[in-house]
Amino acid sequence: MAEIIACPSCDTKNRVPAAASGHPRCASCKADLPWLVDVDEAGFAGAVEESSTPAMFIYVNGEVVEEIVGARPEHEMRMDIERALKKAA
């Protein structure tokens, strides 16, 4: 299902799918659009598997304690994971 996102540069309303290859751009000015996906548990796997943006969710006792989105250097990922585990302890 697609959402309507207003372009932060020109305010044009754009239809943005929950999952696609690449990343969304404004149909008018070609600026990058924010791409936040709001899916339920049933749609989560499909949205993640079809996305080209890497994402990691750290769960502790069935609850998300950290969301890491986007490609990051290994040392930053390690720091994020360590921080999330300390926060959950």
mmCIF file of N, CA and C in Angstrom, residues 11-42:
data_model
loop_
_atom_site.group_PDB
_atom_site.id
_atom_site.type_symbol
_atom_site.label_atom_id
_atom_site.label_comp_id
_atom_site.label_asym_id
_atom_site.label_seq_id
_atom_site.Cartn_x
_atom_site.Cartn_y
_atom_site.Cartn_z
ATOM 1 N N ASP A 11 6.690 20.817 -1.727
ATOM 2 C CA ASP A 11 5.364 20.513 -1.167
ATOM 3 C C ASP A 11 4.447 19.734 -2.117
ATOM 4 N N THR A 12 4.974 19.201 -3.221
ATOM 5 C CA THR A 12 4.173 18.352 -4.099
ATOM 6 C C THR A 12 3.846 17.062 -3.367
ATOM 7 N N LYS A 13 2.625 16.590 -3.497
ATOM 8 C CA LYS A 13 2.225 15.332 -2.867
ATOM 9 C C LYS A 13 2.617 14.177 -3.790
ATOM 10 N N ASN A 14 3.311 13.188 -3.224
ATOM 11 C CA ASN A 14 3.816 12.044 -3.977
ATOM 12 C C ASN A 14 3.321 10.752 -3.356
ATOM 13 N N ARG A 15 3.003 9.774 -4.202
ATOM 14 C CA ARG A 15 2.607 8.444 -3.727
ATOM 15 C C ARG A 15 3.887 7.626 -3.551
ATOM 16 N N VAL A 16 4.127 7.145 -2.328
ATOM 17 C CA VAL A 16 5.351 6.407 -2.016
ATOM 18 C C VAL A 16 4.965 5.009 -1.534
ATOM 19 N N PRO A 17 5.448 3.945 -2.215
ATOM 20 C CA PRO A 17 5.112 2.582 -1.801
ATOM 21 C C PRO A 17 5.822 2.194 -0.506
ATOM 22 N N ALA A 18 5.271 1.194 0.171
ATOM 23 C CA ALA A 18 5.885 0.708 1.413
ATOM 24 C C ALA A 18 7.238 0.069 1.131
ATOM 25 N N ALA A 19 7.398 -0.549 -0.035
ATOM 26 C CA ALA A 19 8.671 -1.191 -0.379
ATOM 27 C C ALA A 19 8.912 -1.051 -1.877
ATOM 28 N N ALA A 20 10.143 -0.799 -2.215
ATOM 29 C CA ALA A 20 10.540 -0.689 -3.621
ATOM 30 C C ALA A 20 12.056 -0.682 -3.681
ATOM 31 N N SER A 21 12.602 -0.895 -4.875
ATOM 32 C CA SER A 21 14.047 -0.793 -5.007
ATOM 33 C C SER A 21 14.407 0.681 -5.147
ATOM 34 N N GLY A 22 15.609 1.029 -4.764
ATOM 35 C CA GLY A 22 16.032 2.422 -4.833
ATOM 36 C C GLY A 22 15.432 3.241 -3.703
ATOM 37 N N HIS A 23 15.223 4.516 -3.953
ATOM 38 C CA HIS A 23 14.604 5.364 -2.942
ATOM 39 C C HIS A 23 13.691 6.366 -3.635
ATOM 40 N N PRO A 24 12.659 6.840 -2.934
ATOM 41 C CA PRO A 24 11.679 7.710 -3.581
ATOM 42 C C PRO A 24 12.202 9.124 -3.810
ATOM 43 N N ARG A 25 11.788 9.686 -4.938
ATOM 44 C CA ARG A 25 12.120 11.072 -5.290
ATOM 45 C C ARG A 25 10.830 11.774 -5.686
ATOM 46 N N CYS A 26 10.816 13.066 -5.495
ATOM 47 C CA CYS A 26 9.653 13.881 -5.849
ATOM 48 C C CYS A 26 9.441 13.836 -7.360
ATOM 49 N N ALA A 27 8.196 13.668 -7.772
ATOM 50 C CA ALA A 27 7.872 13.634 -9.198
ATOM 51 C C ALA A 27 8.096 14.993 -9.857
ATOM 52 N N SER A 28 8.015 16.077 -9.085
ATOM 53 C CA SER A 28 8.167 17.414 -9.670
ATOM 54 C C SER A 28 9.608 17.910 -9.662
ATOM 55 N N CYS A 29 10.221 17.972 -8.479
ATOM 56 C CA CYS A 29 11.551 18.598 -8.371
ATOM 57 C C CYS A 29 12.692 17.584 -8.244
ATOM 58 N N LYS A 30 12.376 16.302 -8.137
ATOM 59 C CA LYS A 30 13.353 15.200 -8.044
ATOM 60 C C LYS A 30 14.147 15.171 -6.739
ATOM 61 N N ALA A 31 13.704 15.918 -5.725
ATOM 62 C CA ALA A 31 14.368 15.871 -4.415
ATOM 63 C C ALA A 31 14.074 14.529 -3.744
ATOM 64 N N ASP A 32 14.997 14.056 -2.905
ATOM 65 C CA ASP A 32 14.754 12.829 -2.151
ATOM 66 C C ASP A 32 13.594 13.056 -1.184
ATOM 67 N N LEU A 33 12.767 12.023 -1.040
ATOM 68 C CA LEU A 33 11.628 12.096 -0.125
ATOM 69 C C LEU A 33 11.905 11.282 1.125
ATOM 70 N N PRO A 34 11.353 11.683 2.266
ATOM 71 C CA PRO A 34 11.460 10.849 3.455
ATOM 72 C C PRO A 34 10.703 9.550 3.203
ATOM 73 N N TRP A 35 11.246 8.459 3.689
ATOM 74 C CA TRP A 35 10.630 7.156 3.417
ATOM 75 C C TRP A 35 10.472 6.394 4.715
ATOM 76 N N LEU A 36 9.387 6.659 5.401
ATOM 77 C CA LEU A 36 9.076 5.981 6.646
ATOM 78 C C LEU A 36 7.933 5.020 6.375
ATOM 79 N N VAL A 37 8.102 3.784 6.765
ATOM 80 C CA VAL A 37 7.105 2.770 6.475
ATOM 81 C C VAL A 37 6.398 2.387 7.769
ATOM 82 N N ASP A 38 5.085 2.450 7.731
ATOM 83 C CA ASP A 38 4.274 2.066 8.879
ATOM 84 C C ASP A 38 3.488 0.816 8.491
ATOM 85 N N VAL A 39 3.957 -0.348 8.950
ATOM 86 C CA VAL A 39 3.287 -1.601 8.618
ATOM 87 C C VAL A 39 2.965 -2.344 9.903
ATOM 88 N N ASP A 40 1.970 -3.210 9.811
ATOM 89 C CA ASP A 40 1.633 -4.046 10.958
ATOM 90 C C ASP A 40 2.497 -5.305 10.928
ATOM 91 N N GLU A 41 2.296 -6.169 11.892
ATOM 92 C CA GLU A 41 3.112 -7.383 11.978
ATOM 93 C C GLU A 41 2.994 -8.236 10.721
ATOM 94 N N ALA A 42 1.793 -8.305 10.152
ATOM 95 C CA ALA A 42 1.575 -9.126 8.965
ATOM 96 C C ALA A 42 2.330 -8.577 7.752
#
